[in-house]
Every structure is written in structure tokens, then in C-alpha cells.
Coordinates of C-alpha atoms and ligand atoms in Angstrom, one line a residue:
X856 CA -8.0 30.2 8.1
X857 CA -6.4 32.7 10.4
X858 CA -4.6 31.5 13.6
X859 CA -7.0 31.4 16.5
X860 CA -6.7 30.0 20.0
X861 CA -8.9 26.9 20.2
X862 CA -12.0 26.8 22.3
X863 CA -11.3 25.0 25.7
X864 CA -14.0 22.5 24.7
X865 CA -12.0 21.4 21.7
X866 CA -8.7 21.5 23.6
X867 CA -10.1 18.9 26.1
X868 CA -10.9 16.6 23.2
X869 CA -7.4 16.7 21.7
X870 CA -4.9 14.1 22.8
X871 CA -2.6 16.2 24.9
X872 CA 1.0 15.9 25.7
X873 CA 4.5 17.2 25.0
X874 CA 5.4 16.7 21.4
X875 CA 9.1 17.6 21.8
X876 CA 10.9 14.5 22.9
X877 CA 14.1 14.8 21.0
X878 CA 15.6 16.9 18.1
X879 CA 13.9 14.7 15.5
X880 CA 10.5 15.5 17.0
X881 CA 11.2 19.2 16.4
X882 CA 12.2 18.5 12.8
X883 CA 9.0 16.4 12.3
X884 CA 6.8 19.2 13.6
X885 CA 8.5 21.9 11.6
X886 CA 8.4 19.9 8.4
X887 CA 4.8 19.1 8.9
X888 CA 4.1 22.8 9.3
X889 CA 5.9 23.5 6.0
X890 CA 3.9 20.8 4.3
X891 CA 0.7 22.1 5.7
X892 CA 1.7 25.5 4.3
X893 CA 1.8 23.9 0.8
X894 CA 5.6 24.3 0.4
X895 CA 7.2 22.7 -2.6
X896 CA 10.7 23.2 -1.3
X897 CA 11.8 22.4 2.2
X898 CA 15.3 22.7 3.4
X899 CA 16.4 21.3 6.8
X900 CA 19.7 22.1 8.5
X901 CA 20.9 20.7 11.7
X902 CA 24.1 21.1 13.8
X903 CA 25.3 19.0 16.7
X904 CA 22.6 16.3 16.5
X905 CA 20.0 19.1 16.4
X906 CA 20.8 20.4 19.8
X907 CA 22.9 23.3 18.7
X908 CA 20.7 24.2 15.7
X909 CA 17.7 23.1 13.7
X910 CA 16.6 25.4 10.8
X911 CA 13.7 24.6 8.5
X912 CA 13.2 26.9 5.5
X913 CA 10.2 26.6 3.2
X914 CA 8.5 28.4 0.3
X915 CA 5.0 27.9 1.7
X916 CA 2.2 30.4 2.2
X917 CA 3.9 32.1 5.2
X918 CA 2.1 33.7 8.2
X919 CA 0.4 37.1 7.9
X920 CA 2.2 39.9 9.9
X921 CA -0.5 40.3 12.5
X922 CA -0.7 36.6 13.3
X923 CA 2.9 35.5 13.9
X924 CA 2.7 35.9 17.7
X925 CA -0.4 33.8 17.9
X926 CA 1.4 30.9 16.3
X927 CA 3.3 30.6 19.6
X928 CA 0.3 30.6 21.8
X929 CA -0.8 27.3 23.2
X930 CA -3.6 25.7 21.2
X931 CA -3.5 28.4 18.6
X932 CA -3.9 26.9 15.1
X933 CA -5.2 28.0 11.7
X934 CA -6.1 24.4 10.8
X935 CA -9.2 23.6 12.8
X936 CA -11.9 25.8 14.1
X937 CA -14.7 23.7 15.4
X938 CA -15.4 20.3 17.0
X939 CA -16.7 19.1 13.7
X940 CA -13.3 19.8 12.1
X941 CA -11.8 17.3 14.5
X942 CA -13.8 14.6 12.7
X943 CA -12.2 15.3 9.4
X944 CA -8.7 16.4 9.8
X945 CA -6.9 16.8 6.5
X946 CA -3.8 18.8 7.6
X947 CA -0.9 17.2 9.4
X948 CA -1.0 19.6 12.3
X949 CA -4.2 20.6 14.2
X950 CA -3.3 20.9 17.9
X951 CA -1.6 24.2 17.8
X952 CA 0.9 22.8 20.3
X953 CA 4.2 22.4 18.4
X954 CA 5.5 25.9 18.2
X955 CA 4.7 26.9 21.8
X956 CA 6.2 23.6 23.0
X957 CA 9.4 24.1 21.0
X958 CA 9.6 27.7 22.1
X959 CA 9.4 26.6 25.7
X960 CA 12.5 24.5 25.5
X961 CA 14.7 26.4 23.1
X962 CA 15.6 29.7 21.5
X963 CA 13.4 30.3 18.5
X964 CA 13.6 32.8 15.6
X965 CA 11.1 33.0 12.8
X966 CA 11.0 35.0 9.7
X967 CA 8.0 34.6 7.6
X968 CA 6.6 36.3 4.5
X969 CA 3.3 35.9 2.7
X970 CA 2.7 36.3 -1.1
X971 CA 2.8 39.8 -2.4
X972 CA 4.9 41.3 0.5
X973 CA 8.4 42.5 -0.1
X974 CA 9.6 41.9 3.4
X975 CA 8.7 39.4 6.1
X976 CA 8.0 39.5 9.8
X977 CA 10.7 38.4 12.2
X978 CA 10.2 37.3 15.8
X979 CA 12.6 36.0 18.4
X980 CA 11.6 34.1 21.5
X981 CA 13.5 32.9 24.5
X982 CA 12.0 30.5 26.9
X983 CA 8.7 31.0 25.2
X984 CA 8.7 34.8 25.7
X985 CA 8.8 37.1 22.7
X986 CA 12.0 39.2 22.8
X987 CA 12.0 41.0 19.5
X988 CA 9.7 41.7 16.6
X989 CA 10.8 43.3 13.4
X990 CA 10.8 43.0 9.7
X991 CA 13.3 41.4 7.5
X992 CA 13.7 40.6 3.8
X993 CA 12.6 37.1 3.0
X994 CA 11.1 35.4 0.0
X995 CA 7.6 34.0 0.3
X996 CA 7.7 31.3 3.0
X997 CA 9.0 30.7 6.4
X998 CA 12.4 30.1 8.1
X999 CA 12.2 28.8 11.6
X1000 CA 15.5 28.4 13.6
X1001 CA 15.7 26.5 16.8
X1002 CA 18.8 26.9 18.9
X1003 CA 20.1 25.4 22.1
X1004 CA 17.4 22.8 22.4
X1005 CA 16.8 21.6 25.9
X1006 CA 19.7 23.7 27.3
X1007 CA 17.4 24.7 30.2
X1008 CA 15.8 21.2 30.5
X1009 CA 18.8 19.1 31.7
X1010 CA 16.5 16.1 32.3
X1011 CA 15.7 15.9 28.6
X1012 CA 19.2 16.6 27.5
X1013 CA 20.4 13.7 29.6
X1014 CA 18.2 11.3 27.8
X1015 CA 19.5 12.2 24.4
X1016 CA 21.8 9.8 22.6
X1017 CA 25.0 10.7 20.8
X1018 CA 24.8 13.3 18.0
X1019 CA 25.2 10.5 15.5
X1020 CA 22.1 8.7 16.8
X1021 CA 20.1 11.9 17.0
X1022 CA 21.2 12.7 13.4
X1023 CA 20.0 9.3 12.3
X1024 CA 16.6 9.9 13.8
X1025 CA 16.4 13.3 12.1
X1026 CA 17.5 11.7 8.8
X1027 CA 14.8 9.1 9.2
X1028 CA 12.1 11.7 9.8
X1029 CA 13.1 13.7 6.7
X1030 CA 13.4 10.5 4.6
X1031 CA 9.9 9.4 5.6
X1032 CA 8.4 12.8 4.5
X1033 CA 10.5 12.6 1.3
X1034 CA 8.8 9.3 0.5
X1035 CA 5.5 10.6 1.6
X1036 CA 5.7 13.8 -0.5
X1037 CA 7.7 13.0 -3.7
X1038 CA 6.4 16.2 -5.2
X1039 CA 8.3 18.3 -2.6
X1040 CA 12.0 19.0 -3.0
X1041 CA 13.7 18.1 0.3
X1042 CA 17.2 19.0 1.2
X1043 CA 18.7 17.9 4.5
X1044 CA 22.1 19.3 5.6
X1045 CA 23.6 17.7 8.7
X1046 CA 26.6 19.6 10.1
X1047 CA 27.0 21.4 6.8
X1048 CA 26.9 18.3 4.5
X1049 CA 24.1 17.2 2.3
X1050 CA 22.6 14.1 3.8
X1051 CA 19.6 13.8 1.6
X1052 CA 18.3 15.7 -1.5
X1053 CA 15.2 14.7 -3.4
X1054 CA 14.2 16.1 -6.8
X1055 CA 10.6 16.8 -6.1
X1056 CA 9.6 15.2 -9.3
X1057 CA 6.3 13.7 -8.0
X1058 CA 7.5 10.2 -8.7
X1059 CA 7.8 8.0 -5.7
X1060 CA 10.6 6.0 -7.2
X1061 CA 12.8 9.1 -7.4
X1062 CA 12.4 9.5 -3.6
X1063 CA 13.1 5.8 -3.2
X1064 CA 16.4 6.2 -5.1
X1065 CA 17.5 9.0 -2.8
X1066 CA 16.4 7.4 0.4
X1067 CA 17.4 3.7 -0.2
X1068 CA 19.7 3.9 -3.3
X1069 CA 19.4 2.8 -6.9
X1070 CA 19.9 -0.9 -6.1
X1071 CA 16.9 -1.1 -3.8
X1072 CA 14.8 1.1 -6.2
X1073 CA 15.5 -1.4 -9.0
X1074 CA 14.0 -4.2 -6.9
X1075 CA 10.7 -2.4 -5.9
X1076 CA 7.4 -3.6 -7.3
X1077 CA 4.6 -1.1 -7.7
X1078 CA 1.3 -1.7 -5.8
X1079 CA -2.1 -0.2 -6.5
X1080 CA -5.6 -1.0 -5.4
X1081 CA -8.8 1.0 -5.4
X1082 CA -11.5 -0.8 -3.5
X1083 CA -15.1 0.2 -2.8
X1084 CA -16.5 -1.2 0.4
X1085 CA -19.9 -2.9 0.8
X1086 CA -22.2 0.1 0.5
X1087 CA -20.2 1.3 -2.5
X1088 CA -19.4 4.6 -0.8
X1089 CA -16.3 4.1 1.3
X1090 CA -13.1 4.1 -0.7
X1091 CA -9.8 2.5 0.4
X1092 CA -7.1 3.4 -2.0
X1093 CA -3.7 1.9 -1.8
X1094 CA -0.6 3.0 -3.8
X1095 CA 3.1 2.6 -3.2
X1096 CA 5.9 0.2 -3.8
X1097 CA 7.2 -2.9 -2.1
X1098 CA 10.5 -4.6 -2.2
X1099 CA 11.0 -7.9 -4.0
X1100 CA 12.0 -10.5 -1.4
X1101 CA 15.6 -10.3 -2.8
X1102 CA 16.0 -7.0 -0.9
X1103 CA 14.9 -7.8 2.6
X1104 CA 16.1 -6.2 5.8
X1105 CA 16.8 -7.7 9.3
X1106 CA 14.6 -5.2 11.0
X1107 CA 11.2 -3.4 10.4
X1108 CA 12.8 0.0 9.9
X1109 CA 12.0 0.0 6.2
X1110 CA 8.3 -0.2 6.5
X1111 CA 6.7 3.2 5.8
X1112 CA 3.0 3.8 6.2
X1113 CA 1.1 7.0 5.2
X1114 CA -2.5 7.4 5.8
X1115 CA -4.1 10.3 3.9
X1116 CA -0.5 11.4 3.7
X1117 CA 0.1 11.3 7.4
X1118 CA 3.2 9.3 8.4
X1119 CA 2.0 6.8 10.9
X1120 CA 3.2 3.8 12.9
X1121 CA 0.8 1.0 12.8
X1122 CA 1.4 -2.5 14.1
X1123 CA -1.7 -3.6 12.2
X1124 CA -0.3 -2.4 8.9
X1125 CA 3.1 -3.8 9.6
X1126 CA 1.6 -7.1 10.3
X1127 CA -0.5 -7.0 7.2
X1128 CA 2.5 -6.4 5.0
X1129 CA 4.6 -9.1 6.7
X1130 CA 1.7 -11.5 6.2
X1131 CA 1.8 -10.7 2.5
X1132 CA 5.4 -11.9 2.4
X1133 CA 4.6 -15.1 4.2
X1134 CA 6.6 -17.9 2.7
X1135 CA 8.6 -15.5 0.6
X1136 CA 11.1 -14.2 3.1
X1137 CA 13.3 -16.3 5.4
X1138 CA 12.8 -16.2 9.1
X1139 CA 14.1 -13.0 10.7
X1140 CA 13.9 -11.0 7.5
X1141 CA 11.6 -8.1 7.0
X1142 CA 10.4 -6.4 3.8
X1143 CA 10.9 -2.9 2.5
X1144 CA 7.6 -1.3 1.8
X1145 CA 6.2 2.2 1.2
X1146 CA 2.4 2.1 1.5
X1147 CA 0.1 5.1 1.0
X1148 CA -3.5 4.5 2.1
X1149 CA -6.3 6.9 1.4
X1150 CA -9.6 6.6 3.0
X1151 CA -12.4 8.9 4.1
X1152 CA -11.4 10.9 7.2
X1153 CA -14.3 9.4 9.2
X1154 CA -12.8 6.0 8.8
X1155 CA -9.6 6.8 10.6
X1156 CA -8.9 8.6 13.9
X1157 CA -5.6 10.4 14.1
X1158 CA -6.4 12.1 17.3
X1159 CA -5.1 9.2 19.4
X1160 CA -1.7 10.3 20.4
X1161 CA 0.0 13.7 20.9
X1162 CA 2.6 13.0 18.2
X1163 CA -0.2 12.0 15.9
X1164 CA 1.8 9.0 14.7
X1165 CA -0.8 6.4 15.9
X1166 CA -4.1 5.9 14.2
X1167 CA -7.2 4.0 14.8
X1168 CA -9.3 2.5 12.0
X1169 CA -13.0 2.1 12.1
X1170 CA -12.7 -1.2 10.2
X1171 CA -9.4 -2.8 11.1
X1172 CA -10.3 -6.1 9.5
X1173 CA -11.0 -4.5 6.2
X1174 CA -7.9 -2.4 6.1
X1175 CA -5.7 -5.3 7.2
X1176 CA -7.2 -7.6 4.5
X1177 CA -7.0 -5.1 1.7
X1178 CA -3.4 -4.2 2.4
X1179 CA -2.3 -7.8 2.8
X1180 CA -4.1 -8.9 -0.4
X1181 CA -2.8 -5.9 -2.4
X1182 CA 0.8 -6.5 -1.5
X1183 CA 0.5 -10.3 -1.8
X1184 CA -1.0 -10.0 -5.3
X1185 CA 1.8 -7.7 -6.4
X1186 CA 4.4 -10.0 -5.1
X1187 CA 2.9 -13.1 -6.7
X1188 CA 2.0 -11.6 -10.0
X1189 CA 5.2 -9.7 -10.5
X1190 CA 7.5 -12.4 -9.2
X1191 CA 9.1 -15.3 -10.9
X1192 CA 7.8 -18.9 -10.5
X1193 CA 8.5 -19.9 -6.9
X1194 CA 11.3 -22.4 -6.6
X1195 CA 10.8 -25.5 -4.6
X1196 CA 12.7 -25.3 -1.3
X1197 CA 14.4 -22.1 -2.4
X1198 CA 15.1 -19.3 0.0
X1199 CA 13.7 -16.0 -1.0
X1200 CA 16.9 -14.6 -2.2
X1201 CA 17.5 -17.3 -4.8
X1202 CA 14.6 -16.8 -7.1
X1203 CA 15.4 -17.6 -10.7
X1204 CA 12.9 -16.2 -13.1
X1205 CA 11.8 -17.4 -16.4
X1206 CA 14.2 -16.2 -19.1
X1207 CA 12.2 -13.2 -20.3
X1208 CA 14.4 -10.2 -20.6
X1209 CA 11.6 -7.8 -19.6
X1210 CA 11.1 -9.4 -16.3
X1211 CA 12.9 -8.5 -13.2
X1212 CA 15.5 -11.3 -13.1
X1213 CA 16.8 -12.0 -9.7
X1214 CA 19.3 -14.8 -9.4
X1215 CA 21.1 -13.7 -6.2
X1216 CA 21.3 -10.5 -4.3
X1217 CA 24.7 -9.6 -5.7
X1218 CA 24.5 -10.4 -9.4
X1219 CA 20.8 -9.6 -9.7
X1220 CA 21.6 -5.9 -9.4
X1221 CA 24.0 -5.8 -12.2
X1222 CA 22.0 -8.0 -14.6
X1223 CA 19.0 -5.7 -14.5
X1224 CA 18.0 -3.5 -17.4
X1225 CA 18.3 0.2 -16.8
X1226 CA 15.9 1.3 -14.1
X1227 CA 12.4 1.7 -15.3
X1228 CA 9.6 1.8 -12.8
X1229 CA 7.3 -0.1 -15.1
X1230 CA 5.5 -3.3 -14.1
X1231 CA 7.5 -6.3 -15.2
X1232 CA 5.7 -8.7 -17.6
X1233 CA 5.3 -12.3 -16.7
X1234 CA 5.6 -15.2 -19.1
X1235 CA 6.3 -18.9 -19.0
X1236 CA 9.1 -20.8 -20.6
X1237 CA 8.1 -23.5 -23.2
X1238 CA 7.1 -26.6 -21.3
X1239 CA 7.2 -30.3 -22.3
X1240 CA 4.7 -32.4 -20.5
X1241 CA 6.0 -35.5 -18.7
X1242 CA 2.9 -36.8 -17.0
X1243 CA 0.4 -36.3 -14.2
X1244 CA 1.0 -36.7 -10.5
X1245 CA -1.7 -37.7 -8.0
X1246 CA -4.3 -36.9 -10.6
X1247 CA -3.9 -33.3 -9.6
X1248 CA -0.6 -31.9 -10.9
X1249 CA 0.9 -31.8 -14.3
X1250 CA 4.7 -32.6 -14.4
X1251 CA 6.6 -30.7 -17.1
X1252 CA 10.1 -30.0 -18.1
X1253 CA 11.1 -26.4 -18.8
X1254 CA 14.2 -24.6 -19.8
X1255 CA 15.7 -24.8 -16.4
X1256 CA 14.3 -27.7 -14.5
X1257 CA 11.1 -29.4 -13.4
X1258 CA 7.7 -27.7 -13.2
X1259 CA 4.7 -28.9 -11.2
X1260 CA 1.5 -27.3 -12.3
X1261 CA -1.7 -27.4 -10.2
X1262 CA -4.2 -28.3 -12.9
X1263 CA -7.2 -26.8 -11.1
X1264 CA -5.5 -23.5 -10.3
X1265 CA -4.1 -23.3 -13.9
X1266 CA -7.4 -24.0 -15.5
X1267 CA -9.1 -21.5 -13.2
X1268 CA -6.6 -18.8 -14.4
X1269 CA -7.2 -19.7 -18.0
X1270 CA -11.0 -19.6 -17.7
X1271 CA -11.0 -16.5 -15.6
X1272 CA -9.2 -14.5 -18.2
X1273 CA -11.3 -16.0 -21.0
X1274 CA -14.6 -15.2 -19.2
X1275 CA -13.6 -11.6 -18.6
X1276 CA -12.4 -11.2 -22.1
X1277 CA -15.6 -12.6 -23.6
X1278 CA -17.8 -10.5 -21.4
X1279 CA -15.9 -7.3 -22.2
X1280 CA -16.5 -8.0 -25.9
X1281 CA -20.1 -9.2 -25.3
X1282 CA -19.2 -12.6 -26.9
X1283 CA -20.0 -14.8 -24.0
X1284 CA -20.7 -18.4 -25.1
X1285 CA -24.1 -19.5 -23.8
X1286 CA -25.8 -22.9 -23.6
X1287 CA -29.6 -23.0 -23.4
X1288 CA -31.0 -25.7 -21.0
X1289 CA -33.2 -28.4 -22.5
X1290 CA -35.9 -27.5 -20.0
X1291 CA -35.9 -24.2 -18.0
X1292 CA -35.1 -25.0 -14.4
X1293 CA -36.6 -23.3 -11.4
X1294 CA -34.3 -21.9 -8.8
X1295 CA -35.6 -21.1 -5.4
X1296 CA -34.0 -18.7 -3.1
X1297 CA -34.3 -17.7 0.6
X1298 CA -35.0 -14.0 1.5
X1299 CA -31.4 -13.1 1.9
X1300 CA -30.4 -14.7 -1.4
X1301 CA -33.4 -13.0 -3.1
X1302 CA -32.1 -9.6 -2.1
X1303 CA -28.8 -10.3 -3.8
X1304 CA -30.2 -12.0 -6.8
X1305 CA -32.8 -9.2 -7.4
X1306 CA -30.0 -6.7 -7.8
X1307 CA -27.7 -9.0 -9.7
X1308 CA -29.6 -11.3 -12.1
X1309 CA -29.1 -8.8 -14.9
X1310 CA -25.4 -8.6 -14.2
X1311 CA -25.3 -12.4 -14.3
X1312 CA -26.8 -12.1 -17.8
X1313 CA -23.7 -10.4 -19.0
X1314 CA -21.9 -13.6 -18.1
X1315 CA -24.3 -15.9 -19.9
X1316 CA -27.0 -16.7 -17.4
X1317 CA -30.5 -16.2 -18.6
X1318 CA -32.5 -15.8 -15.4
X1319 CA -36.0 -14.3 -14.9
X1320 CA -38.2 -13.8 -11.8
X1321 CA -40.9 -16.5 -11.6
X1322 CA -43.2 -15.8 -8.8
X1323 CA -42.4 -15.8 -5.1
X1324 CA -38.8 -16.4 -4.3
X1325 CA -38.4 -18.4 -7.4
X1326 CA -36.5 -17.7 -10.6
X1327 CA -36.4 -19.4 -13.9
X1328 CA -33.1 -20.3 -15.4
X1329 CA -33.2 -20.8 -19.2
X1330 CA -29.5 -20.7 -20.2
X1331 CA -26.1 -20.8 -18.5
X1332 CA -22.6 -20.0 -19.6
X1333 CA -21.3 -22.8 -21.9
X1334 CA -18.4 -23.5 -19.6
X1335 CA -20.8 -24.3 -16.8
X1336 CA -23.1 -26.6 -18.8
X1337 CA -23.0 -30.1 -17.3
X1338 CA -21.4 -28.6 -14.1
X1339 CA -23.0 -27.7 -10.8
X1340 CA -24.1 -24.2 -11.9
X1341 CA -26.9 -24.1 -9.3
X1342 CA -24.3 -24.7 -6.6
X1343 CA -22.2 -22.0 -8.0
X1344 CA -25.1 -19.5 -8.0
X1345 CA -25.8 -20.3 -4.4
X1346 CA -22.2 -19.8 -3.3
X1347 CA -22.0 -16.6 -5.4
X1348 CA -25.2 -15.2 -3.7
X1349 CA -23.5 -15.8 -0.4
X1350 CA -20.6 -13.5 -1.0
X1351 CA -21.8 -11.3 -3.8
X1352 CA -22.6 -7.9 -2.3
X1353 CA -21.2 -4.5 -3.4
X1354 CA -17.6 -4.4 -4.3
X1355 CA -16.3 -5.7 -7.6
X1356 CA -19.2 -8.0 -8.6
X1357 CA -17.9 -8.6 -12.1
X1358 CA -14.6 -9.9 -10.8
X1359 CA -16.4 -12.0 -8.2
X1360 CA -18.8 -13.5 -10.8
X1361 CA -15.9 -14.3 -13.2
X1362 CA -13.9 -15.9 -10.4
X1363 CA -16.9 -18.0 -9.4
X1364 CA -17.7 -19.3 -12.8
X1365 CA -14.0 -20.0 -13.5
X1366 CA -13.7 -21.9 -10.2
X1367 CA -16.7 -24.1 -10.8
X1368 CA -15.9 -24.9 -14.4
X1369 CA -12.2 -25.6 -14.0
X1370 CA -11.0 -29.2 -13.9
X1371 CA -10.8 -30.5 -10.3
X1372 CA -7.9 -31.9 -8.4
X1373 CA -8.2 -35.7 -8.6
X1374 CA -9.4 -35.7 -12.2
X1375 CA -7.3 -37.8 -14.5
X1376 CA -6.3 -36.0 -17.7
X1377 CA -5.2 -37.4 -21.0
X1378 CA -1.9 -36.3 -22.5
X1379 CA -3.7 -34.1 -25.0
X1380 CA -5.8 -32.5 -22.3
X1381 CA -2.6 -31.7 -20.3
X1382 CA -1.0 -30.4 -23.4
X1383 CA -3.9 -28.1 -24.2
X1384 CA -4.1 -26.8 -20.6
X1385 CA -0.4 -25.9 -20.6
X1386 CA -0.6 -24.2 -24.0
X1387 CA -3.5 -22.1 -22.8
X1388 CA -1.7 -21.3 -19.6
X1389 CA 1.2 -20.0 -21.7
X1390 CA -1.2 -17.6 -23.3
X1391 CA -2.6 -16.2 -20.1
X1392 CA -1.7 -12.7 -19.1
X1393 CA -0.9 -13.7 -15.5
X1394 CA 0.0 -17.4 -15.7
X1395 CA 1.7 -17.7 -12.4
X1396 CA -1.3 -17.4 -10.1
X1397 CA -4.9 -18.4 -10.0
X1398 CA -7.4 -15.6 -9.7
X1399 CA -7.3 -15.9 -5.9
X1400 CA -3.5 -15.3 -5.9
X1401 CA -2.4 -18.9 -5.2
X1402 CA 0.5 -20.2 -7.4
X1403 CA -0.4 -22.2 -10.5
X1404 CA 3.0 -23.8 -10.6
X1405 CA 6.2 -24.4 -8.7
X1406 CA 9.7 -25.2 -10.0
X1407 CA 12.6 -27.3 -9.1
X1408 CA 15.6 -25.9 -10.9
X1409 CA 18.4 -28.0 -12.5
X1410 CA 20.8 -26.4 -10.1
X1411 CA 18.7 -27.6 -7.2
X1412 CA 18.5 -31.1 -8.6
X1413 CA 22.3 -31.2 -8.9
X1414 CA 22.6 -30.0 -5.4
X1415 CA 20.2 -32.5 -4.0
X1416 CA 21.9 -35.4 -5.8
X1417 CA 25.3 -34.2 -4.6
X1418 CA 26.5 -33.4 -8.2
X1419 CA 27.6 -29.8 -7.4
Ligands
LIG2176 P1 -0.6 23.3 14.3 O1 0.3 22.9 13.2 O2 -1.1 22.2 15.1 O3 -1.7 24.2 13.8 P2 1.7 24.7 15.3 O4 2.1 25.1 16.7 O5 2.6 23.7 14.7 O6 0.3 24.1 15.4 O7 1.6 25.9 14.4 C1 0.7 27.0 14.7 C2 0.3 27.7 13.5 O8 1.4 28.5 13.0 C3 -0.2 26.9 12.4 O9 -1.6 26.5 12.5 C4 0.0 27.7 11.2 O10 -1.0 28.6 11.0 C5 1.2 28.5 11.6 N1 2.5 28.0 11.0 C6 3.4 27.3 11.6 N2 4.5 27.0 10.8 C7 4.2 27.5 9.6 C8 4.9 27.6 8.3 N3 6.0 26.9 8.1 N4 4.2 28.2 7.3 C9 3.0 28.8 7.5 N5 2.4 28.8 8.7 C10 2.9 28.2 9.7
LIG2177 MG1 2.2 22.0 13.5

């Protein structure tokens, strides 16, 4: 799109305001412009906390010769053209405000060159007024230099902090974009020294290494979730990486959120992530997390605040829940067995070498295998059964201490994996009922059952329509025979809608066929249950993400009994 001044009608709909609050805001706007220009390399130089000089050089598409001046007109942008475009903003910029706002409070020079040209266009502005236009050699891309920021706005200058503080804001902005765009090579020079350099490999972990260091990077767990919403159309994708509780921070400065690649602040998302760490981090500690969310543009409004860092979701509940669950699941699945009464930094994992073994913050880092961003595998130590507690928990001894296993949660996990496995191989074990049973449904249940009874067949239910709001059940999955399968079906119809129905059905069957809490088990039954749990792919949690077991280490026992 060419650069055009926006229609006044659109301007009135754009959250207006000054975008240049401090040097870091200039860096943010310029880096966003470079990213919008599809740059794969962006270099940022600053002097004197950004007040003396900020220079951003990119290898993006450049600005055509005849359009450079327009870029400095208020509300001139190449990124949106109509009101409709406001509804689906995919670029980082769209207000056409940054360059004129910066030029109004500093001295600006730009040299820009588009593909196929041997020389670029140069333009100098002082107090927003164009002083010179010329041409100058420049590879494809744009170099924008901002000098003497706020020199003529003493009120702003007065509010700036020390150059060190301003530098740290600048470094933070560049770090966030480096995490946001791992495929872009970023270099930040502060007062002539390299403060950050990322390889642009496209791997998030490589950016994490440069921004937070190798030690933190070794303690990050990958997250991923692709969820379809009710109508099956809306997609909420989540990718990123979150810190194991062993690497927490004492403030929220290490929570990064990107929505459709826009860096945003969101109290809602921060809260969702912190909720996911509930019980895993001590009071006053905060996680490290980098969360990328992708969702349809109509589902999120970025036009809330002039700096575009705040967003509004159409469905806050849904976003909150999905983020919280995704992070929680990663933490629980990838983490060692929770230790009774342990603080988050003293997890001791089961002795599998492939697993991220964290004993304490200091020695964990040296005992780790060479950095590999793969998902750690989970497995159990061999357990010797000692007995049953409260008819609900199996007590066992493992290599390093005492284990308490929640018999229902453990059995649910075993059955859940078995059911999914059998279904995928079309080997579901079915039990025919002695007499077919009629199953009556209300209108709402009927709607759901109508569209799902064939799917239920994949799991071993033989159900057929039998007149008005009545179905005939001829067979049920073997695991549910003699159980309350009708109750299970009713409950299932209640929450089975779009979404991942297969997962929901498997979970429901597992839950209803698993041994209950309060059920006395024989030694052989307990033994069998634990053997099967040892075979499970994810033995540490039930399908809902609750732990199947907790551990009291021998070290803790010694401590509790005053032996150490
Ligand atoms: P916005 O980003 O909201 O469109 P800006 O004032 O930041 O507004 O930029 C105005 C226009 O100048 C942009 O729409 C874009 O066309 C052009 N522009 C700015 N920076 C660059 C750059 N680094 N590379 C290519 N074009 C740029
Ligand atoms: Mg911009």
C-alpha cells in the first residue's frame, strides 16, 4: 500500500495520543516500523540514554522516493486504508502517528531505499519541518536517526530518568521484540557497546538464551495449544515457553505476551499465568514466561490505547482459561513429582537422566545435560507398595522416599491412555448389554447426542435412534459395564459441544470407570494399578491435570525427625 493521509472519519476512531513518552518509546515505534517493513535484520544504536542519539537501521522494503515526505505527515500510513481495515489490523503500526510525533520533538534524518534502486532518498527534518531532501547510497532498507530528543521540550526532558534507567527501558523494548521475532537478527548497541545480539535463527530458545542467559534457557518448558472454540471456527493458538519454578523472579518483569505478534501488556494474561503456577512458586515469586497467542483479528481489539500495548479480548474468560490451562499442563506434565511441603526451588525429580533434574537453583544448572529444547520425558521410579490410606491413597516406597498415590486419579490416567490407544487402533473392547436399554433425552441433550452418537460408537457405545427423544443402547465400552454408564452419558451430553470431543469422551469414560476414592483395594489390585501407572506416558497427572502422586523425600524425613 502507498502512504496516504487517513480519512478524518478513520482518524476519529483511532485511539489518539502522544506516542513518544521517553526514548524507549521512540525505539519501540521505529523497531515496529522495521518489522512492518519485513526486515530480517534490525540494528539499534543509542547514545546518552537515547536522548543524544537513536538510530535504527533495517533491511526492510524501504519507502519509495515520492512517498518519504508523506511518512512524516500526521495520520499518514501505508498500513490501513479504510474503516474495515481497523477491524483486522495485522501490522504493528496503523495510526500513522509515530514518525510525525518523533519529528516534532527531535531532529530526524532518514535514508531509505527500495529494492532495485542503486541509491536511496534522504530527508532531514527539524522540529517537524523538512529541511533537506536528497539522495544517498544505501542498501535496500531504511536508516532513521533521531538526535537531541526532547531538547526543545524541557518538560519532557525533566521527567526522564538517568541514562542508565532509560537504557534499561530501551534494552527491554529490544529484548521483547527479539523474543517476539526470533527469526529477525537484532543488534542493540548502547553507547558503542553491544548490549544484545540475537542470531535470527527462528528458534525462540535462541532469543531466550541471548535475553535471559543460558541458565534460564535450560530451565524453560515449551508450551503449545491449538484450541478450536465452540463453533469450531475460532482458533486460539498458544505457543511459547515458561520457566520451571526453579527459575522464578521477584517481580513480574519477565512475563512477555504477544498477541498476533504484537507485544502487549495484559493484566488478564499475567493473572492467568500466575494462576497456572499456583502452589508451585513461593509467595512473592513470579514466573518467567514468553507467551505467543494467535487468534482471529476480530477477537481482539488493539485500538484501545495510543501506544497499542493494551488489548481487549472479545472473550476474556476463554482466553484466560486456555492460557492458564496450557501453562499449568506444561508445568505439571513436564515437572517432577511434587514433593510434600517442598518449596518450589527444591524439587527433586525421579532419577531419569532425560528429565530436567532440578535439585536446587545452584546445582541444578550444572547437573543438566547440554541444552536441548526438547520436551523432557517423564517416568516413575520403581515403587514398592506398603499399603492403603483412607481407602483412597496407595502408600509406596520409591528410590528416594515415600510416595502417596491418589488411586482414582492414577486409575483415570491409566484408563484414559488405554481408551485413546484402543480407539486409535479401532480395538475398543465392547460389552453387549443383556437387554437393550432405552435412553431418554431432553431437547438440549438430543441436539448433542444427534451429532455425537456415531462418535460415541468409536469408543464402544452402540446407540441408535429409537423414536421421539429416545435412543436404544445395545452395547457399552467394556470398562463401563457394571458402572453408571447412563450417568456418564448424561454428564457428557452436558459439556460435549464442539471442541475436542474425542478427548472429552475419553476423559469421561476414564473418570466413570476408574476406581473411586473410598474403595478398599487388595494388595494385588494396588500392585497392578501401580504397575500400569508406571507404563503410562504421563504418569504424574490425571487427564484433568491434577497430580496422581506426591512424594516425601528421605531428606525431608530426616529433616522432620531432626536427623540432619
Ligand atoms: P504507522 O506505522 O502507524 O503506519 P508511522 O508514522 O510509524 O505510522 O510510519 C508512517 C509510514 O512510513 C508507514 O506507514 C510506512 O509506510 C512508512 N515507514 C516508516 N518506517 C518505515 C521503515 N522502517 N521501512 C519502510 N517503511 C517505513
Ligand atoms: Mg509505525
